[in-house]
Coordinates of C-alpha atoms and ligand atoms in Angstrom, one line a residue:
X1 CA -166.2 182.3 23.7
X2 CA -169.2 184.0 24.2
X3 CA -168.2 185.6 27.6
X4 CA -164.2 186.2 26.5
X5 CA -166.4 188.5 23.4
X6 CA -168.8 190.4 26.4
X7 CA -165.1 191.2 28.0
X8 CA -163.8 192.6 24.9
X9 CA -166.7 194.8 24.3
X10 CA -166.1 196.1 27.6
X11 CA -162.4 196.3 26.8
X12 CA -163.3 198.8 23.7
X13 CA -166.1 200.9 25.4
X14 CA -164.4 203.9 25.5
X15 CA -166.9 206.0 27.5
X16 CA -166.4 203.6 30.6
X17 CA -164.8 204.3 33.6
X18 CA -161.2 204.5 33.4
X19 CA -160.8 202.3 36.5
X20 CA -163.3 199.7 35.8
X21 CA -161.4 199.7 32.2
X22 CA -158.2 198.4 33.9
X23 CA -160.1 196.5 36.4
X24 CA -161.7 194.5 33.4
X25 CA -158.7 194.1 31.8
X26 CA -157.1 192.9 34.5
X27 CA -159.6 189.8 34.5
X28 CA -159.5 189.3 31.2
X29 CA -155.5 188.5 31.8
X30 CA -156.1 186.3 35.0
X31 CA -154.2 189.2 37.0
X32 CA -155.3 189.9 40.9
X33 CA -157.3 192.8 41.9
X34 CA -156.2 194.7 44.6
X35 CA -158.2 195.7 47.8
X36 CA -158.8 199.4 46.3
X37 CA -160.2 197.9 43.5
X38 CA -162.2 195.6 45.1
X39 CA -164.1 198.7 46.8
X40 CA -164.2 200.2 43.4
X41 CA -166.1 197.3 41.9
X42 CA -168.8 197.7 44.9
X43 CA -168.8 201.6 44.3
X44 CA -168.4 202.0 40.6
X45 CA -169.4 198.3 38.8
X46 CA -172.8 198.4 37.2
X47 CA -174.7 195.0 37.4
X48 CA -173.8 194.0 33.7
X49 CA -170.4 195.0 34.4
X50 CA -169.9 193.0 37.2
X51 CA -171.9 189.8 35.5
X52 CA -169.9 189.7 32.6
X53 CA -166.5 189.5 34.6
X54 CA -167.7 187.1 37.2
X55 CA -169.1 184.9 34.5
X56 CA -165.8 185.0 32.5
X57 CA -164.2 183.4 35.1
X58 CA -166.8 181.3 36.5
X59 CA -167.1 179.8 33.0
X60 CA -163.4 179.3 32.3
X61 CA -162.6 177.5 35.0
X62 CA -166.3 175.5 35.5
X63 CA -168.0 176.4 31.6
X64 CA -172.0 175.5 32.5
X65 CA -170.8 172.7 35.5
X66 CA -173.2 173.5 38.3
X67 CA -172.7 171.4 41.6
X68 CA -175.4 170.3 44.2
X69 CA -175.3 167.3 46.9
X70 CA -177.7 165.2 48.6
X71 CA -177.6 165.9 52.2
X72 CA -179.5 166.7 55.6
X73 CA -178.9 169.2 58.2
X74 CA -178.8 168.3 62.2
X75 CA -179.1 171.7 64.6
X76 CA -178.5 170.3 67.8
X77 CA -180.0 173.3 69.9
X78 CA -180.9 176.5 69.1
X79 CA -180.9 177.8 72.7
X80 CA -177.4 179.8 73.0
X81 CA -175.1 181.5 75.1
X82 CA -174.3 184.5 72.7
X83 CA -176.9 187.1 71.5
X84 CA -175.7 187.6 67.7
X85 CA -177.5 190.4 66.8
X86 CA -178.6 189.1 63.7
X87 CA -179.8 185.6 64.6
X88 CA -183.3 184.9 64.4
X89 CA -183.2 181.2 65.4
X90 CA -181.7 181.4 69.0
X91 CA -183.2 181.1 72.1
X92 CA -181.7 183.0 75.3
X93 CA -180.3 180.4 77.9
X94 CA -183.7 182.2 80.3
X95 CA -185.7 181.1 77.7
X96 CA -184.7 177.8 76.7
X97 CA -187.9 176.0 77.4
X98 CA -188.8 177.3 74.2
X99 CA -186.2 175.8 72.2
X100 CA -184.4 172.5 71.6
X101 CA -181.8 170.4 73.0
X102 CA -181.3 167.1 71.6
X103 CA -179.4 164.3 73.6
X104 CA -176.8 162.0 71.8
X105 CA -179.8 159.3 70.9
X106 CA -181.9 161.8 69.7
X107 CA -179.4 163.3 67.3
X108 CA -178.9 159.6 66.3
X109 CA -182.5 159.3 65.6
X110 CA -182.4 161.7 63.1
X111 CA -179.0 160.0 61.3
X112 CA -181.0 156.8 61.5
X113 CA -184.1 158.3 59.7
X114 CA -181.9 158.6 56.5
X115 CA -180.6 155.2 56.4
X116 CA -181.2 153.5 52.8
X117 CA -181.7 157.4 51.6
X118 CA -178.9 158.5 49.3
X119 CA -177.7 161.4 51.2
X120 CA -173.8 161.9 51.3
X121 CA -173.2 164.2 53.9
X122 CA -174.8 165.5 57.3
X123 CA -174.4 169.4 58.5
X124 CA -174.1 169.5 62.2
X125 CA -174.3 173.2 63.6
X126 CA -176.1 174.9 66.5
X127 CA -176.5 176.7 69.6
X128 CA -173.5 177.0 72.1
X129 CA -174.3 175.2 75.6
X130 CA -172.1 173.8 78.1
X131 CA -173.5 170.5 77.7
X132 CA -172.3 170.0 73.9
X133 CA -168.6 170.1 74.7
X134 CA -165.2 167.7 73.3
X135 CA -166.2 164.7 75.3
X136 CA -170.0 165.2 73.2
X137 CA -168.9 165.9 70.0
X138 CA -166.0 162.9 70.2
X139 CA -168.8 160.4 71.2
X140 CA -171.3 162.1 68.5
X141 CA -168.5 161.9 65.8
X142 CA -167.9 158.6 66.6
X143 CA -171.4 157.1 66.9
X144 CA -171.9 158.5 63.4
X145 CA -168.9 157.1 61.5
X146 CA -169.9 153.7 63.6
X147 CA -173.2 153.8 62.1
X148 CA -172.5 155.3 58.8
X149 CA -168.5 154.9 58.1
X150 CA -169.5 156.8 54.3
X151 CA -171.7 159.8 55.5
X152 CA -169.2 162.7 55.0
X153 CA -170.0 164.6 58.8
X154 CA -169.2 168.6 58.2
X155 CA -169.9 169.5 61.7
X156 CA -169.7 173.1 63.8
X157 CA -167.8 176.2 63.1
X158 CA -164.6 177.8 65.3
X159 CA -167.7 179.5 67.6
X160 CA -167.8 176.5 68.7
X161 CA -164.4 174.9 68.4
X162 CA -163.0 178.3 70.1
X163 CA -165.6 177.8 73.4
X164 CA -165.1 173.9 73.4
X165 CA -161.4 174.2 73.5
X166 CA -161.4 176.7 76.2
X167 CA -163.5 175.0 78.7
X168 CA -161.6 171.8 78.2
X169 CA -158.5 173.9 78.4
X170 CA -156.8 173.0 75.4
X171 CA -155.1 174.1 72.4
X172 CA -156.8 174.8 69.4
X173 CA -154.1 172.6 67.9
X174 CA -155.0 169.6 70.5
X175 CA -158.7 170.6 69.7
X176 CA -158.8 169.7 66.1
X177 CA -156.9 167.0 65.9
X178 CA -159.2 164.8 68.6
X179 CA -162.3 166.0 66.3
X180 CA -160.5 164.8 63.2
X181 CA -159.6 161.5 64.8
X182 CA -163.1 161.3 66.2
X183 CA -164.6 161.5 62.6
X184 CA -165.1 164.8 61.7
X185 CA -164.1 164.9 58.0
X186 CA -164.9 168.5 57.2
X187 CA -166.1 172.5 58.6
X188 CA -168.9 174.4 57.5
X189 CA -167.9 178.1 56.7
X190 CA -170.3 179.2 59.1
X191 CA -169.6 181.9 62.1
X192 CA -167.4 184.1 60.0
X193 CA -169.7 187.2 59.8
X194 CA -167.9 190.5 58.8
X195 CA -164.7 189.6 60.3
X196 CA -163.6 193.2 61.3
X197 CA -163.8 194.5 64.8
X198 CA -165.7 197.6 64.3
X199 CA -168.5 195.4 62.8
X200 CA -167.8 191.8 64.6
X201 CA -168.1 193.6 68.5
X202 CA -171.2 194.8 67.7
X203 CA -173.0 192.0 65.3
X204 CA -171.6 189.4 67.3
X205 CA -169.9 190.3 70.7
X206 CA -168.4 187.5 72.8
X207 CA -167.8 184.8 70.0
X208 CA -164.5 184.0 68.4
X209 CA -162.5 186.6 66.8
X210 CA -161.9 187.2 63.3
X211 CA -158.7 186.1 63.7
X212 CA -159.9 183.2 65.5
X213 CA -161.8 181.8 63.5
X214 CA -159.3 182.3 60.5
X215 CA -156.0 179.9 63.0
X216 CA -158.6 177.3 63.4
X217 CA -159.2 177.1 59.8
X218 CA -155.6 177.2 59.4
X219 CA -154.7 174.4 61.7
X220 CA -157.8 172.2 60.3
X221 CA -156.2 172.6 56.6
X222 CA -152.9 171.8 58.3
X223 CA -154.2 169.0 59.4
X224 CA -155.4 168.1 55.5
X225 CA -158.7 169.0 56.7
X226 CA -161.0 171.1 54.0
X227 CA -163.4 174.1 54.9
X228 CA -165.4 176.5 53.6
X229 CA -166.3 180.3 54.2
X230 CA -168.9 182.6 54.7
X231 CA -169.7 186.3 54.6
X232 CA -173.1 187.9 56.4
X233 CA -173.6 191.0 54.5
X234 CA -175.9 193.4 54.2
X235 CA -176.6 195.1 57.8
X236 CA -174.3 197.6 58.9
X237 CA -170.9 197.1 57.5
X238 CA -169.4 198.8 54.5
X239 CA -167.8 197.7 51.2
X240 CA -164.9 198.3 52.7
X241 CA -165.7 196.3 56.2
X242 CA -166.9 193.5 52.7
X243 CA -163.6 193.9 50.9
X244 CA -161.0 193.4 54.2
X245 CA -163.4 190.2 54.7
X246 CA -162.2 188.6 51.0
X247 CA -158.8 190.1 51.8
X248 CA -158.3 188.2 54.7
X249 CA -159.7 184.7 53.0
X250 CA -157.9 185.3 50.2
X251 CA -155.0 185.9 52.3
X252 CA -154.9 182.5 54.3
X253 CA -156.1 180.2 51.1
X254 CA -153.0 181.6 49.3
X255 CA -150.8 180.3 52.7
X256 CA -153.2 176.8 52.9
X257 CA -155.3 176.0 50.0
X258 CA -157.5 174.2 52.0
X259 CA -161.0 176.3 51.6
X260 CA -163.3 174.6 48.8
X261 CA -166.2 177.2 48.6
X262 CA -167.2 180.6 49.8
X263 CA -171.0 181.0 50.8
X264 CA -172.5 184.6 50.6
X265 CA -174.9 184.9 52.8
X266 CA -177.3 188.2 52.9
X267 CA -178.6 189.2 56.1
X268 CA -182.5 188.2 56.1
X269 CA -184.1 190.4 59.0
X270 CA -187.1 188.9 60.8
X271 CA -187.5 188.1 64.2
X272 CA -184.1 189.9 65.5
X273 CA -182.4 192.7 67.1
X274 CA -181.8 194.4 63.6
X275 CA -185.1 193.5 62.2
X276 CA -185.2 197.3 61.5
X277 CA -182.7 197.4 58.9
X278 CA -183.7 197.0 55.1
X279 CA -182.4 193.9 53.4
X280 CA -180.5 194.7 50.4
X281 CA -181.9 194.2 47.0
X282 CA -181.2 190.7 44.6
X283 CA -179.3 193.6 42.6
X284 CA -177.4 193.9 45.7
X285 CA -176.9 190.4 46.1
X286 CA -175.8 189.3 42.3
X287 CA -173.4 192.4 42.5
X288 CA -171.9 190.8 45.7
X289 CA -171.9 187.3 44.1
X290 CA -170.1 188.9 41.0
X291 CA -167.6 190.9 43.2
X292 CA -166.9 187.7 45.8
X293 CA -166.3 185.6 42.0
X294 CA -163.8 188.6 40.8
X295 CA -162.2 189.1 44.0
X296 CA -161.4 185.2 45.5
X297 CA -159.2 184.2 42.4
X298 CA -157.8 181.5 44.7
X299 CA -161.0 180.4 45.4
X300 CA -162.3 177.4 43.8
X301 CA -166.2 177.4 44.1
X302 CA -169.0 180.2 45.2
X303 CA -172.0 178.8 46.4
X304 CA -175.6 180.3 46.7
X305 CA -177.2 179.1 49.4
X306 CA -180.8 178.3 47.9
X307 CA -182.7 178.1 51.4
X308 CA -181.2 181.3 52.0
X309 CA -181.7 183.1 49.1
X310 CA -184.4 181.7 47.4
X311 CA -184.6 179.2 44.3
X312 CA -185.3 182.3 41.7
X313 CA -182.3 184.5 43.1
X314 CA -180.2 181.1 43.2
X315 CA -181.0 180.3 39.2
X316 CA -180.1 184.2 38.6
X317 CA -177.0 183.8 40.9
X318 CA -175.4 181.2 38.1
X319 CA -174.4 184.2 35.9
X320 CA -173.1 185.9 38.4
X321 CA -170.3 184.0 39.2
X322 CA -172.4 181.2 41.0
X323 CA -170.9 177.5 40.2
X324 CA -173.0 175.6 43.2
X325 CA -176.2 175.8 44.8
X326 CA -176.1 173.8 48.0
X327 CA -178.3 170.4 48.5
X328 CA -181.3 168.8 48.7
X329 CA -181.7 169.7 52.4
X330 CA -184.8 167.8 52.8
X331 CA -186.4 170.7 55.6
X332 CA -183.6 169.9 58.3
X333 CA -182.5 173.0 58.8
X334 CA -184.4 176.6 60.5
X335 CA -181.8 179.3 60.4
X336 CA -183.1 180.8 57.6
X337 CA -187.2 180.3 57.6
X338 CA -186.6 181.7 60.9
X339 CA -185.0 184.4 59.6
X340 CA -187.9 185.2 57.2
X341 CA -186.3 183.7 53.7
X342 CA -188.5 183.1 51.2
X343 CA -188.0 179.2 51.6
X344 CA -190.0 178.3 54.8
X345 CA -189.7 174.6 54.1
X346 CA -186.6 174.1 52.4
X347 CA -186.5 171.1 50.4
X348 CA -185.8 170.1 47.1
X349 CA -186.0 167.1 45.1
X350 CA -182.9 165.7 43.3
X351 CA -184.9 166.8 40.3
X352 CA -186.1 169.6 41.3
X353 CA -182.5 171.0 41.6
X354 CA -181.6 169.3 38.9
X355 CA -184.5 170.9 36.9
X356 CA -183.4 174.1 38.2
X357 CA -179.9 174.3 36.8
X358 CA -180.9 173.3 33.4
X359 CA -183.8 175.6 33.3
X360 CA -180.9 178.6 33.2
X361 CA -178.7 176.5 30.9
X362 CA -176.6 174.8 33.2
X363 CA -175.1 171.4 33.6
X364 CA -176.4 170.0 37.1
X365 CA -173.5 168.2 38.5
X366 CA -174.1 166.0 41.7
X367 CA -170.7 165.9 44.0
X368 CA -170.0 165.0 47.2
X369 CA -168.5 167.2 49.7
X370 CA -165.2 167.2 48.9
X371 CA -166.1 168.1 44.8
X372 CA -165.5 164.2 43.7
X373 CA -168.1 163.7 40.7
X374 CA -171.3 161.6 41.9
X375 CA -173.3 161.6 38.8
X376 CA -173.3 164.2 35.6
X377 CA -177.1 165.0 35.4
X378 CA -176.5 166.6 31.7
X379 CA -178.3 163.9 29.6
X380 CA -180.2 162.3 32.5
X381 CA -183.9 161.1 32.2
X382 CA -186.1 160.9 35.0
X383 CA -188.3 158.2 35.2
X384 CA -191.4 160.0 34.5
X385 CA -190.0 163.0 32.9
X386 CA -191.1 166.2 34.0
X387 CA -188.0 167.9 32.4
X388 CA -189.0 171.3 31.4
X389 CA -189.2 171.9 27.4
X390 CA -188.8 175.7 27.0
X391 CA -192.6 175.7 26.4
X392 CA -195.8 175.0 28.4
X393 CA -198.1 172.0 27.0
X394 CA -201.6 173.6 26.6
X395 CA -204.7 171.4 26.6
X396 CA -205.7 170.3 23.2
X397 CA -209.5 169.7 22.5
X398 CA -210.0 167.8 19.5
Ligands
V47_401 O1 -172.8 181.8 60.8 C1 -177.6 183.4 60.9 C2 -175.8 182.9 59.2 C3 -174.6 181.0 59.3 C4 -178.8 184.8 59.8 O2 -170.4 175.6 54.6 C5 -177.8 184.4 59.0 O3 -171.6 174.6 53.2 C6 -178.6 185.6 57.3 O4 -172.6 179.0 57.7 N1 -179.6 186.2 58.0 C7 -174.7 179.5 59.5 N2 -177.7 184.7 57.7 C8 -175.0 178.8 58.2 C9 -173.7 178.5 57.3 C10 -173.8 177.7 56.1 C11 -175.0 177.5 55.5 C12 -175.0 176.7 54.4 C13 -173.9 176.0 53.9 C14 -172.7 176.2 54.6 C15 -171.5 175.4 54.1 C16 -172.6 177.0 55.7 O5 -175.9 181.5 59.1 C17 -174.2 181.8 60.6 C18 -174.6 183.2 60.2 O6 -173.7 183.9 59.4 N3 -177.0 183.5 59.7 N4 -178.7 184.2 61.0 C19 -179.7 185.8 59.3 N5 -180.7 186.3 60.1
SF4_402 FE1 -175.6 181.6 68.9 FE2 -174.9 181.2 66.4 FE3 -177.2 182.5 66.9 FE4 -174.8 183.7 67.4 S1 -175.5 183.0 65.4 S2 -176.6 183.6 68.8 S3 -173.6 181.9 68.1 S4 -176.7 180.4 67.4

């Protein structure tokens, strides 16, 4: 109620732009934006603008549900064949005494590690090497589900699928269906980038296409496989090179309906070959967050990646069109402290994060991958209850 009355004071603001005017009302109908106005929102849509239309939605179809998970991330190498521009965390193959490569026992190790922990999923995702090819990630897939038949395994990205495939010399189609019947039960929206050419050749030369990456998305949901998306923004692409991006997501979920979530994530600039460039601002970021919300209408979730972004920019994120925050993570994973984000041990507590969604007065919502309801944190106690009260306890001296 409270959002619906923010759009109707937009709706009678008479001194506001006449094409945010329709683009608001728009919303406020459920209608689609088009791809011109999409670039209008990122040119023309002041923060407040943008958060009231992207919280409208977000809390008609979710009201104040906020989704986490319990889960650990596996990297299997970061030593790498490609030179991404952007990526802070791999090692040249000339350099790869630096870096890690973890056998088949080693990456069971680390499964084993968590065994009596609650986690429900694992994130597999790394380097590309010659070594880690279909015959490796069959016998990982299945060692896993051997082990652990209920750990959901959301494992690599088409980079990797696409140079797998090719060195075994099969189809993408052949491809996807041996991971599936190996164990892989769902993708990661990583690789995606800016999908467009003029940005993709220079950011990320020699990996999958845009187009690539979107068919083997397409044949995993044909398969009745589920995926998410990405988007790295923030370096050298324009709103417009951000607006094809959704258009093309928005595009194939209409043909599949198969993506869950789409994960903005901004470029974080330490340690790589475009250190030089600014990062954008967290005014920047909840604009994007609001605009991705507005835009994706077929889209069922937007995620802020906390490691990532940071836990204050995350909270902030959930009026901006932000319905989940990722998981407990539990330190498994270096993309991003590598990168420079303010997280350099990311880890959170189940309630921590559960702290952290009621602290901006959401409803913390475990799930699993696939969105099934865990547990509805709402009225939970803790066992010694650290739950914060809206006020600070001070020392009382009697
Ligand atoms: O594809 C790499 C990005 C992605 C940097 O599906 C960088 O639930 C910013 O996709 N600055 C991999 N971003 C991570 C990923 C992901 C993460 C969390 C959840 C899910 C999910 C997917 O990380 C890469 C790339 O776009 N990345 N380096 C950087 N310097
Ligand atoms: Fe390799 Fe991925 Fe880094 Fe690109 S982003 S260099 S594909 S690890």
């Amino acid at each position: 109620m409270e959002t619906a009355r923010t759009i109707q004071s937009i709706l009678q603001d008479k001194s506001l732009d006449q094409d945010l005017q329709m683009i608001a009302g728009k919303v406020f109908a459920g209608q689609r934006i088009s791809e011109a106005e999409g670039i209008t929102l990122f040119e023309k849509g002041s923060l407040s603008y943008l958060g009231a239309l992207a919280n409208f939605i977000r809390e008609k179809r979710h009201g104040d549900r906020t989704y986490f998970n319990r889960n650990f991330h596996i990297e299997p190498t970061n030593v790498c064949l490609y030179t991404c521009t952007f990526c802070s965390y791999s090692r040249l193959i000339k350099q790869r005494s630096d870096g890690w490569e973890y056998s088949l026992e080693e990456i069971m190790d680390i499964v084993r590690a968590y065994d009596g922990k609650p986690v429900t999923e694992v994130h597999i995702v790394g380097g590309v090497l010659p070594q880690y090819d279909v015959p490796f990630y069959e016998e990982l897939f299945q060692t896993i589900k051997a082990h652990r038949p209920d750990l959901h395994v959301k494992a690599l990205t088409p980079v990797e699928f696409h140079y797998i495939f090719k060195k075994a010399k099969i189809s993408y189609e052949e491809g996807m269906a041996r991971m599936q019947a190996a164990g892989l039960d769902s993708m990661p929206g990583g690789g995606a980038e800016i999908f467009h050419p003029e940005i993709r050749d220079q950011i990320a030369g020699g990996k999958c296409t845009g187009e690539q990456w979107l068919r083997i998305h397409e044949i995993w949901h044909e398969l009745g496989g589920r995926s998410n998306a990405t988007m790295l923004y923030g370096h050298i692409e324009s709103f417009a090179h951000r607006v094809d991006h959704l258009e093309q997501l928005r595009k194939l979920q209409d043909k599949t309906g198969g993506f869950q979530t789409f994960i903005p994530l901004k470029f974080r600039n330490k340690d790589n070959q475009m250190s030089h460039i600014e990062e954008s601002t967290v005014i920047e970021d909840l604009r994007n967050y609001a605009i991705s919300r507005i835009y994706l209408d077929n889209f069922d979730h937007i995620k802020a990646y906390w490691p990532m972004i940071g836990r204050s920019t995350a909270q902030l994120s959930l009026a901006f069109g932000v319905n989940d925050i990722d998981g407990t993570i539990d330190d498994t994973t270096k993309i991003y402290s590598m990168a420079g984000s303010e997280e350099q041990t990311p880890a959170l507590s189940t309630e921590e994060l559960v702290n952290l969604i009621r602290r901006v007065g959401r409803q913390p919502i475990e799930r699993d991958t696939l969105y099934g309801v865990i547990q509805d944190y709402t009225d939970h106690q803790f066992a010694a209850d650290t739950q914060f009260k809206g006020y600070v306890s001070l020392p009382v001296v009697n």
